[in-house]
Coordinates of C-alpha atoms in Angstrom, one line a residue:
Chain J
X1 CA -36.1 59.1 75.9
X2 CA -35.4 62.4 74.4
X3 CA -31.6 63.1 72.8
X4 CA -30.0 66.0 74.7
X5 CA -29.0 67.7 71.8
X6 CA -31.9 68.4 69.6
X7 CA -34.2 69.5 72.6
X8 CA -34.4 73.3 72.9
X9 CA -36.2 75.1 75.6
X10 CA -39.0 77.8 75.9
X11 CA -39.2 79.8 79.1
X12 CA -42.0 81.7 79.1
X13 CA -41.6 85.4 80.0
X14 CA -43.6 85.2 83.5
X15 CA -41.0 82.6 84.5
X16 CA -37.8 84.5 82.9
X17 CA -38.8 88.1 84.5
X18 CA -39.7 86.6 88.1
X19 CA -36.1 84.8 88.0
X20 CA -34.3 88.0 87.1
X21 CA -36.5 89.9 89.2
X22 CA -35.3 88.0 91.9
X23 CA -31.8 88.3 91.5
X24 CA -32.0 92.1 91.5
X25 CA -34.3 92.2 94.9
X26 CA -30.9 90.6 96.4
X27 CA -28.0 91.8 94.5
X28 CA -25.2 91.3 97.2
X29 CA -26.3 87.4 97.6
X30 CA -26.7 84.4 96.0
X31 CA -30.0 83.4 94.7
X32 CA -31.7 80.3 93.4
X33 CA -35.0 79.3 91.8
X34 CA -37.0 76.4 90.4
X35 CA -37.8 76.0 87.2
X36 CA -41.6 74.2 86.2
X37 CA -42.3 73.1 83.2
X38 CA -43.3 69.9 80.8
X39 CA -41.6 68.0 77.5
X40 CA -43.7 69.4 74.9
X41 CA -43.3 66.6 72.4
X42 CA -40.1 65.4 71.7
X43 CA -38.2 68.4 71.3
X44 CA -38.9 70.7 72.9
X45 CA -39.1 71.3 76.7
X46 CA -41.8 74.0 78.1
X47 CA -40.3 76.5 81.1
X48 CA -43.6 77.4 81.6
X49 CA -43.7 78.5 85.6
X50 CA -40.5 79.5 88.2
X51 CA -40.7 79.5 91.4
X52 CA -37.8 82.1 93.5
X53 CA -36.8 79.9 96.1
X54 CA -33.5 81.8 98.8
X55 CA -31.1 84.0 99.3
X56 CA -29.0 83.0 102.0
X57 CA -27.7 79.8 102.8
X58 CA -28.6 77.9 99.6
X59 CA -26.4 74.8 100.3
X60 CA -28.6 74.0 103.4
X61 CA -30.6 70.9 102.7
X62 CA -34.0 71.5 105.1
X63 CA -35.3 75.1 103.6
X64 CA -34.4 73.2 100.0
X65 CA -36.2 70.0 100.4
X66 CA -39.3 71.6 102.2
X67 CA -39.3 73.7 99.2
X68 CA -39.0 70.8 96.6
X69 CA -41.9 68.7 98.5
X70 CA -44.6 71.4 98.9
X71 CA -43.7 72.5 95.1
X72 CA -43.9 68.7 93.7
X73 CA -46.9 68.7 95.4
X74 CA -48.0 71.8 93.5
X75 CA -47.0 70.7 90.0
X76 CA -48.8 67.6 90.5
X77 CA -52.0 69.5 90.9
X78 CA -51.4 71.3 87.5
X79 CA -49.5 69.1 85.6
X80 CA -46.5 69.8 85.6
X81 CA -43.2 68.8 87.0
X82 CA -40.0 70.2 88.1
X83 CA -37.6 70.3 85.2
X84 CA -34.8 72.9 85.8
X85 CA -32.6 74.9 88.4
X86 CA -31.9 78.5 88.3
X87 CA -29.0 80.2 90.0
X88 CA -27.4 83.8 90.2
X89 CA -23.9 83.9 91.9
X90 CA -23.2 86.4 94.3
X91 CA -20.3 88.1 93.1
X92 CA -21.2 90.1 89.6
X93 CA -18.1 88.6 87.5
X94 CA -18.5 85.6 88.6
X95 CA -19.6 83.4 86.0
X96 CA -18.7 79.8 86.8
X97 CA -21.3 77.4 87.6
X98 CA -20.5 76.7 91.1
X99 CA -20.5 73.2 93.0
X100 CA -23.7 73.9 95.1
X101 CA -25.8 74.9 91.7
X102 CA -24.2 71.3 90.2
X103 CA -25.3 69.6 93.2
X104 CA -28.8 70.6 93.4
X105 CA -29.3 70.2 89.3
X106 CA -27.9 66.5 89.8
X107 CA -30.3 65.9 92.6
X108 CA -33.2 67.6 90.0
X109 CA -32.0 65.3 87.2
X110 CA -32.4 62.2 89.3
X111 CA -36.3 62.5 89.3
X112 CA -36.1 64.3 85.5
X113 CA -33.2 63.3 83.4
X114 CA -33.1 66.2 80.5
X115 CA -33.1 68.7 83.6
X116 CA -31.6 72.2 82.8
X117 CA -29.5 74.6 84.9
X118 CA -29.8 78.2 84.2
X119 CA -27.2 80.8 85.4
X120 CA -27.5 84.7 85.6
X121 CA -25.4 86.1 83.3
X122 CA -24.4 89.9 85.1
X123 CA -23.2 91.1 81.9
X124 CA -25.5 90.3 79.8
X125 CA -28.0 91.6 82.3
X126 CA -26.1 94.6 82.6
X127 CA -25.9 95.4 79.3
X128 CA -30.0 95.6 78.2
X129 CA -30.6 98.8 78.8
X130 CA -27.6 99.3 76.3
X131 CA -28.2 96.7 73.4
X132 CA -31.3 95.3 71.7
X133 CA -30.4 92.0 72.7
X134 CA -33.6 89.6 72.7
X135 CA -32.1 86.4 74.3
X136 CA -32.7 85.8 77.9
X137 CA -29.2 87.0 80.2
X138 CA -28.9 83.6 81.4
X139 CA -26.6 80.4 80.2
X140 CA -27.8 77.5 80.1
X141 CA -26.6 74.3 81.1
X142 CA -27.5 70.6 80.1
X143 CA -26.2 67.1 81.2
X144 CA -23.8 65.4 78.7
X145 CA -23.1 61.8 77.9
X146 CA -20.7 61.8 81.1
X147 CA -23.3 63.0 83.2
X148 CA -21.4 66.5 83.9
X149 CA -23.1 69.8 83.1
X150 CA -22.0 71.5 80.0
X151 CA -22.5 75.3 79.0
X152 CA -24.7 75.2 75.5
X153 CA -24.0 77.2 72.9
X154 CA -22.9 80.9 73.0
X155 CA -24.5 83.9 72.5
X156 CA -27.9 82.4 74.1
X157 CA -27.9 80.3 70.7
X158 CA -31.0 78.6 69.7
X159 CA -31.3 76.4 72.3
X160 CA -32.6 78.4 74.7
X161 CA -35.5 80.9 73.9
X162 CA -37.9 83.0 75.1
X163 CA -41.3 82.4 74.2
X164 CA -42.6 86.1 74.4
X165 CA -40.0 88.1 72.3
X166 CA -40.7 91.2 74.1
X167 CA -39.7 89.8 77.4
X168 CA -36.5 91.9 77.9
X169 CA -38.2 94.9 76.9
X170 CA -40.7 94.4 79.5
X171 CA -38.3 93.2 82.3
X172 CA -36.8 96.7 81.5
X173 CA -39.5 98.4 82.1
X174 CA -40.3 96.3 85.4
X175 CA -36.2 97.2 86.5
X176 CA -37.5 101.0 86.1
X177 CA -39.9 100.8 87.9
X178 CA -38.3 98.8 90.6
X179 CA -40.9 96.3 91.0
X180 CA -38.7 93.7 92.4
X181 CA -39.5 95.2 95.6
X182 CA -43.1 92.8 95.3
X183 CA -41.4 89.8 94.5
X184 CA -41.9 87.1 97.1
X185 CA -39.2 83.6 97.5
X186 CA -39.7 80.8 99.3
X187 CA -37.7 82.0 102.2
X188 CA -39.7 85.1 103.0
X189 CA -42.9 82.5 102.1
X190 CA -41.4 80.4 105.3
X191 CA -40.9 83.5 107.8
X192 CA -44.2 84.8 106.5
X193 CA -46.8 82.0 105.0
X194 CA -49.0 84.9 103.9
X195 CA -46.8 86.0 101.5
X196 CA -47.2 84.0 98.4
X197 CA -44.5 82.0 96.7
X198 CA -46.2 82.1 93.5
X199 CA -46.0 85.7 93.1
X200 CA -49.8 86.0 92.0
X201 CA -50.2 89.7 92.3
X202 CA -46.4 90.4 90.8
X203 CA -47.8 91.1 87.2
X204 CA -51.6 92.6 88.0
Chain X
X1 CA -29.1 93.6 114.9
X2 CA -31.8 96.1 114.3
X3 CA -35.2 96.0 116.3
X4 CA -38.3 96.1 114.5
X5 CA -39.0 99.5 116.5
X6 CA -36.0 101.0 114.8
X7 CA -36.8 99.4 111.5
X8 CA -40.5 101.1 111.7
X9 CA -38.7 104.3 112.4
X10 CA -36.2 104.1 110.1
X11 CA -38.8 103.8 106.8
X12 CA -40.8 105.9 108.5
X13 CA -37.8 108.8 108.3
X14 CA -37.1 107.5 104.6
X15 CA -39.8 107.9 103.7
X16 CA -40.7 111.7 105.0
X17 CA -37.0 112.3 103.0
X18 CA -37.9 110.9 100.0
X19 CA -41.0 112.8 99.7
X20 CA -39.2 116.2 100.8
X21 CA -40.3 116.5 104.1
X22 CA -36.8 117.1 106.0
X23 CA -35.0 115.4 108.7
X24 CA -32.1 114.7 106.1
X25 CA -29.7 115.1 108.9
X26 CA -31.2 112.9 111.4
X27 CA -32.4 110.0 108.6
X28 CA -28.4 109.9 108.0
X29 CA -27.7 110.1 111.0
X30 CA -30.0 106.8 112.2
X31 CA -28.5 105.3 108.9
X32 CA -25.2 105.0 110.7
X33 CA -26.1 104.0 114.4
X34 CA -28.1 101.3 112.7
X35 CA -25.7 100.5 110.4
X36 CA -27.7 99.5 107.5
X37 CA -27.2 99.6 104.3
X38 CA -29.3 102.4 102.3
X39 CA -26.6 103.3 99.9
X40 CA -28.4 104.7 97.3
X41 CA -30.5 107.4 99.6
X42 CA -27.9 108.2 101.5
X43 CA -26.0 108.9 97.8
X44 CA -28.8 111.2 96.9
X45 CA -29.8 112.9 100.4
X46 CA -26.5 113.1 101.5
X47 CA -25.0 114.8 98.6
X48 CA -28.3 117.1 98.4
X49 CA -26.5 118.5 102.3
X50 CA -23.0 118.7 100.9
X51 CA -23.8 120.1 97.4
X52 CA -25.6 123.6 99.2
X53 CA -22.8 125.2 101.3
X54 CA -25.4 126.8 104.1
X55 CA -26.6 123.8 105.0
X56 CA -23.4 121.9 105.4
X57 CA -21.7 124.3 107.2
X58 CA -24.7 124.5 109.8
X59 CA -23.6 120.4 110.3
X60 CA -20.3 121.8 112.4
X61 CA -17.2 119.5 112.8
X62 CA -20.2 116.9 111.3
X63 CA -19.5 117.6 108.3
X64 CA -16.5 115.5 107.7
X65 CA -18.5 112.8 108.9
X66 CA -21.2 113.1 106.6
X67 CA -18.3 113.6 103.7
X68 CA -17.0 109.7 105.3
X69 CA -20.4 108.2 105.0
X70 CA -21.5 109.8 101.9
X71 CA -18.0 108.3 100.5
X72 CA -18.8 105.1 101.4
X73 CA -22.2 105.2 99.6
X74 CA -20.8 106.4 96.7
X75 CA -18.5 103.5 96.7
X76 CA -20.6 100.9 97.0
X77 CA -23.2 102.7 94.2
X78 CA -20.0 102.4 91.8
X79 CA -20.2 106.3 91.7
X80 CA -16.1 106.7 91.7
X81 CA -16.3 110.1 90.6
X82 CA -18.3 111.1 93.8
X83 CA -16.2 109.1 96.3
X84 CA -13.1 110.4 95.0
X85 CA -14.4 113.9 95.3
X86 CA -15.3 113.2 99.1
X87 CA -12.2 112.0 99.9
X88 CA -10.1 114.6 98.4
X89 CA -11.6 116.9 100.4
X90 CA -11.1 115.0 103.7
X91 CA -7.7 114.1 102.6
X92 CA -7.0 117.8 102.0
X93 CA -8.4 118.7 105.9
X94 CA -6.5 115.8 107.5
X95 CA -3.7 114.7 105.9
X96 CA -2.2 112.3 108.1
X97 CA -5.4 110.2 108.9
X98 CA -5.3 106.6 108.9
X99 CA -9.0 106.8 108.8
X100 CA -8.9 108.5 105.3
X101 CA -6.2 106.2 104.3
X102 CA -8.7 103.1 105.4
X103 CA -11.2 105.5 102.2
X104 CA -8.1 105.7 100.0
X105 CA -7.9 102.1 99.9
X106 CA -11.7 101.1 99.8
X107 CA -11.4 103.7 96.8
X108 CA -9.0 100.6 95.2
X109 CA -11.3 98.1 95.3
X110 CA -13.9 99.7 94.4
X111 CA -12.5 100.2 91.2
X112 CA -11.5 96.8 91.3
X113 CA -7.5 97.3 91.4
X114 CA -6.9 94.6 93.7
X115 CA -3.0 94.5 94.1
X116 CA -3.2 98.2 95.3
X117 CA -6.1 97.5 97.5
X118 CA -3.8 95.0 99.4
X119 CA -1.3 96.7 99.7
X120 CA -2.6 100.1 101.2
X121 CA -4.3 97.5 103.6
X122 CA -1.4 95.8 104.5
X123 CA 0.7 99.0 105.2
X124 CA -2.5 100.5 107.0
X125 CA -2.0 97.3 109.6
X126 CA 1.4 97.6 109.9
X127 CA 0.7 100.6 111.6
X128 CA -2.1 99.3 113.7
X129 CA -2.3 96.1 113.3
X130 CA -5.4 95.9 116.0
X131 CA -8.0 97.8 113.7
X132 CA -11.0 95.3 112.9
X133 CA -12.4 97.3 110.0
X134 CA -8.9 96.7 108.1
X135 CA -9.4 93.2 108.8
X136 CA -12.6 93.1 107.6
X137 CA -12.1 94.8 104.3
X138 CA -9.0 92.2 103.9
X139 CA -12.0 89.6 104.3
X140 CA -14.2 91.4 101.9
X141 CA -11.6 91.9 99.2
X142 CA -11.0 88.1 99.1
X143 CA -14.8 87.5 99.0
X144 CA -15.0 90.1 96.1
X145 CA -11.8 88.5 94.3
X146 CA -13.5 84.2 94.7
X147 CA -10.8 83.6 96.9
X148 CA -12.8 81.9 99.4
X149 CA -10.3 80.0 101.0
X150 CA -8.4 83.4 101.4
X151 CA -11.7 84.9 102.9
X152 CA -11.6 82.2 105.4
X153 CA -8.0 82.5 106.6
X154 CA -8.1 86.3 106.9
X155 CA -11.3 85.9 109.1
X156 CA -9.5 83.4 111.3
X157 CA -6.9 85.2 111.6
X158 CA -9.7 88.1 112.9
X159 CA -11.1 86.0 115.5
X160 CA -8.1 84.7 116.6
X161 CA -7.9 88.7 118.0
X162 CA -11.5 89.9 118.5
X163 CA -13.3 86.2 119.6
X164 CA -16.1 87.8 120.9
X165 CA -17.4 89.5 117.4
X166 CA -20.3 87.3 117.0
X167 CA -20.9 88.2 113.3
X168 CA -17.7 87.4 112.5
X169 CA -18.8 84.0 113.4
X170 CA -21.5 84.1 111.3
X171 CA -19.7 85.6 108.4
X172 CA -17.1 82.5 109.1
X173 CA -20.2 80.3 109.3
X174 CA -21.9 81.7 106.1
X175 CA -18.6 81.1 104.4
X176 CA -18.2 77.5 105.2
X177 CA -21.9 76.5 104.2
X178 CA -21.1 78.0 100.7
X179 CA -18.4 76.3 100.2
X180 CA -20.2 72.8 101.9
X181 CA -17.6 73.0 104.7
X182 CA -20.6 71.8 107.1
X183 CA -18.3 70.6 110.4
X184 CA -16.6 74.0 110.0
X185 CA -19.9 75.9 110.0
X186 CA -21.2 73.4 113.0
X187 CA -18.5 74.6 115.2
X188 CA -19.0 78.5 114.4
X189 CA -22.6 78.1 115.5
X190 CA -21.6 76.0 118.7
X191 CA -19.5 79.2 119.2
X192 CA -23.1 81.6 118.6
X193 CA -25.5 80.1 120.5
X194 CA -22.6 79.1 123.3
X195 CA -22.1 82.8 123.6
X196 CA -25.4 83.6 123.0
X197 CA -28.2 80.5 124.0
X198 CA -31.1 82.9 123.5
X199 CA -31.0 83.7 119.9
X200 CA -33.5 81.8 118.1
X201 CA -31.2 82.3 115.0
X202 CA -28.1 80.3 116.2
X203 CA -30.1 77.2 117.3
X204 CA -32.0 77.0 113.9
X205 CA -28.8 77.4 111.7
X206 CA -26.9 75.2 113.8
X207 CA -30.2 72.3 113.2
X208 CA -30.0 72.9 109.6
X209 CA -26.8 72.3 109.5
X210 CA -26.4 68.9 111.1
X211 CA -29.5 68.1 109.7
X212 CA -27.2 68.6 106.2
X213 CA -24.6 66.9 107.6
X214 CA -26.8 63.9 108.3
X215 CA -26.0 60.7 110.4
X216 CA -28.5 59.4 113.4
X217 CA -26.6 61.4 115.7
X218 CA -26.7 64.4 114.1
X219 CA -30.1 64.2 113.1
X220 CA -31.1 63.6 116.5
X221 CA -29.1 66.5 117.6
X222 CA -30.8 68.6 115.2
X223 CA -34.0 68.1 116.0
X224 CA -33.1 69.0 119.7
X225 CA -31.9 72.1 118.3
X226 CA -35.5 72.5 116.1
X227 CA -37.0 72.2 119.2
X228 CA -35.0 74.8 121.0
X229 CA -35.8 77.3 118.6
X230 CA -39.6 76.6 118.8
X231 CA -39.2 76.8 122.7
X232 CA -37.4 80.4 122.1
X233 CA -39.8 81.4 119.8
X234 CA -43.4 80.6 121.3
X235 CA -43.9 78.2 118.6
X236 CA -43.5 80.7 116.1
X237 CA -40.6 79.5 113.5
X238 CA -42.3 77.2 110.3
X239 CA -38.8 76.2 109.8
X240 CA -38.1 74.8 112.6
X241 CA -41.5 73.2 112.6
X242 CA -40.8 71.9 109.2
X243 CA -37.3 70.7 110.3
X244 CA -38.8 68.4 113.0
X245 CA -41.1 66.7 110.6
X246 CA -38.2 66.1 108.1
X247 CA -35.5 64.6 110.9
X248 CA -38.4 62.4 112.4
X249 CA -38.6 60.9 108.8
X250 CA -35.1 61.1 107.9
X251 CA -34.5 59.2 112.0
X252 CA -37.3 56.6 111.1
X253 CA -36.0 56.2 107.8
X254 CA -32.5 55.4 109.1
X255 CA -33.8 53.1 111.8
X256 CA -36.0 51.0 110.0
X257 CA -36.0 47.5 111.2
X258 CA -33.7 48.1 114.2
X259 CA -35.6 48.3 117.6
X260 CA -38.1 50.8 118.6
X261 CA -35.6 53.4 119.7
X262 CA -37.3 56.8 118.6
X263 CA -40.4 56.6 120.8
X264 CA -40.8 60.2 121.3
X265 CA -40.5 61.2 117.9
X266 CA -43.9 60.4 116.4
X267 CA -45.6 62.8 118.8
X268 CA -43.3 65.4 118.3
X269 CA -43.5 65.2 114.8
X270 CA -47.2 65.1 114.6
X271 CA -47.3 68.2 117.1
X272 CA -45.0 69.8 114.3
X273 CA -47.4 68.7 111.9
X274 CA -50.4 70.3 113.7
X275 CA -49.2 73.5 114.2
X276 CA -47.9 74.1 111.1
X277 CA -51.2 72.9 109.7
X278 CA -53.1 75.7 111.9
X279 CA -50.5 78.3 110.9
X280 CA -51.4 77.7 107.3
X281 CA -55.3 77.4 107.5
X282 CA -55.2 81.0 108.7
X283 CA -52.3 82.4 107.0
X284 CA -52.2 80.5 103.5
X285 CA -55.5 78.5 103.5
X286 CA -55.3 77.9 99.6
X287 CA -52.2 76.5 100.4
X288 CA -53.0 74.1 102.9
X289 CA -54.1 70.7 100.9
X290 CA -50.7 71.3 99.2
X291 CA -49.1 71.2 103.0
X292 CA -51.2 68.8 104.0
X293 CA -50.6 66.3 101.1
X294 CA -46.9 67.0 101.9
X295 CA -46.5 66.3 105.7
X296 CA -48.4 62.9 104.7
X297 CA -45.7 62.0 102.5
X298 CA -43.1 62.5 104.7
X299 CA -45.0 60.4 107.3
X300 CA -45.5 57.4 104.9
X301 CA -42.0 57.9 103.5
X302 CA -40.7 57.3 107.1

């Protein structure tokens, strides 16, 4: 078993633009998203894939658990599993990590203990275009002995990383040119199975 | 609700604006009968009318509604500067209006000055104390502050006047699910599809719900309410079809053992099963041993 403290995370930049991305196609909702990855070794933990999952009810348990059993299914077939939970509140100063976003990391954490929550951060976010700021805009959020979640670090710190270092640079560009208007969830995937919830056209 | 018709002609009218090929006036126009939400074209095309003098005074006594709607827009784009501007000039032409009073105060929350917000509210209900948009903003300036619980009561205290505004009761019901009030959103959909049995919509939420609730009853309830919407629909809704595979094995799960009581079920569920197995092979056929794998779980699981 890995310690909780000495594991730092790599999202990649696919995974960290299609999250934010995301968040921007519905700005006057909630969102959420799950995050696929593996434990690269013993310290670190690989982000590798994310997966936009709704924006509207999020505390409903069928869309969520349809989603979790067709994606499980889907990291089996490429190795990996799901290790994390994204979420964006709806309002844009609110930065709490709310009950529904701790209830569906715990249920995330009971299948992989070092599971991670991420949460939008609207400032941060808001302030790219501004600042040279090369961390991702989200906080992140680990387990603790006590089995709550606990914000990590400050500042993005060193925990949480990006593995491209570009990535905001290019998720500016993508704001620009407002290509969230391609991005596809899991909830438009279940009105519409054509459209594809791994977003395999988003970056051609 | 807006049709798919309107929808079509709506994008189709954006679209011949954004690409300078006029009908300004009527896009805006079919903006507010739908009542959507295109704030920042109607920013940009709207102000493009106002800014050139001919062609707003051609509008008539339309003008000062277009100066309402392009202040709202404005608003919600965080352009103060451009709000304020509209609303000076309506304030100037009618000084006495509550309804530029009701833009005075959506002025204060846009900047985020709470306390004033409220209180131009309050005073604007003491006056009339029957207009619904007041209420509303009271509901939307809780939202916008976190006060849920707030939201809640203000929107109670709405439908306790206008009953028969069913999105209201969704808005009550949307409320309640974020905060996991699940019995509380139950009733608010027993309200929709009582007033309203042929919305697809209702009968879905209202299964998800009970289906998050949990219980044998409920489940069982929900999947009559799954079935419902697949009946309304033609067989067209994956959710619902999804949601009868997962109460099945949630009901056969929480039966286990006891006597064979859930003899309908396993038909239902593989009809669920089937369809939803067609809908992928010719919608999302790379999909489909991914759906496939997944439906068998839930099967063995139960």
């Amino acid at each position: 078993m890995m310690g909780g403290g000495e594991l730092t995370y790599e999202l990649s930049q696919n995974a960290y633009i299609k999250l934010d991305l995301h968040a921007l196609k519905h700005r006057t909702t909630a969102v959420n998203g799950l995050l696929l990855g593996r434990a690269n070794g013993d310290d670190v933990l690989e982000i590798a894939e994310s997966v936009p999952l709704f924006h509207s009810h999020l505390s409903l348990l069928p869309p969520l658990e349809i989603s979790l059993i067709l994606i499980e299914e889907y990291c089996a077939t490429k190795g990996l599993g799901v290790v994390g939970y994204f979420h964006a509140n709806e309002t844009f100063d609110d930065s709490e990590l709310g009950n529904v976003a701790k209830n569906i990391g715990d249920h995330i954490s009971r299948y992989f203990p070092q599971a991670v929550i991420l949460l939008l951060n609207n400032n941060k976010l808001d302030a790219l275009p501004k600042g040279k700021d090369r961390g991702p805009v989200m906080h992140l959020y680990t387990k603790d002995a006590y089995k709550s979640w606990k914000f990590v670090g400050s500042d993005g710190g060193s925990h949480l990383t990006i593995k491209e270092p570009a990535a905001n640079t290019v998720l500016l560009d993508y704001i620009s040119s407002e290509k969230w208007h391609g991005l596809v969830d899991f909830e438009d995937h279940l009105e519409d199975v054509t459209k594809d919830w791994l977003n395999p056209e988003l970056f051609k | 609700m807006v049709t798919k018709t309107e929808e079509t002609q709506l994008n189709r009218l954006e679209s011949q604006v954004e690409h300078g090929g006029g009908g300004v006036w009527e896009y805006l126009c079919l903006v507010r009968k739908l009542k959507v939400r295109r704030s920042d074209k109607v920013l940009k095309h709207g102000l493009s009318i106002l800014n050139d003098p001919k062609k707003r005074s051609s509008l008539g006594p339309d003008e000062w509604t277009l100066y309402e709607q392009v202040a709202v827009a404005a608003m919600d784009c965080q352009c103060l500067d451009v709000a304020k501007d509209c609303i000076n000039v309506l304030h100037k032409r009618f000084p006495d209006s509550k309804r530029v009073g009701r833009l005075e105060a959506m002025l204060f929350e846009a900047k985020g000055s709470w306390e004033e917000a409220e209180k131009a509210y309050a005073s604007l209900l003491e006056d009339n104390s029957l207009d619904p948009v007041i209420h509303k903003r009271r509901v939307a300036l809780a939202k916008a502050q976190g006060n849920m619980l707030m939201a809640v009561e203000c929107l109670n205290k709405y439908l306790n006047i206008f009953m028969a505004d069913y999105d209201a009761w969704r808005e009550l019901a949307e409320i309640y699910i974020s905060l996991q009030m699940y019995k509380q959103a139950a009733f608010c959909y027993e309200e929709l599809v009582l007033s309203q049995p042929t919305v697809p919509l209702y009968h879905l939420a209202y299964a998800d719900v009970l289906y998050t609730l949990g219980g044998l009853e409920n489940l069982q309830t929900a999947r009559k309410y799954y079935s419902s919407t697949i009946d309304l629909t033609g067989g067209k809704n994956n959710r619902a079809l999804f949601g009868i595979c997962l109460c099945t094995s949630a009901i056969a799960q929480l039966t286990k053992g006891r006597n064979k009581e859930d003899k309908d079920s396993p038909d239902l569920s593989s009809l669920a099963a089937a369809a939803l197995e067609k809908v992928y092979k010719q919608g999302a056929s790379d999909k489909l041993p991914i759906l496939t794998l997944a439906l068998k779980n839930l099967r063995v699981s139960s």
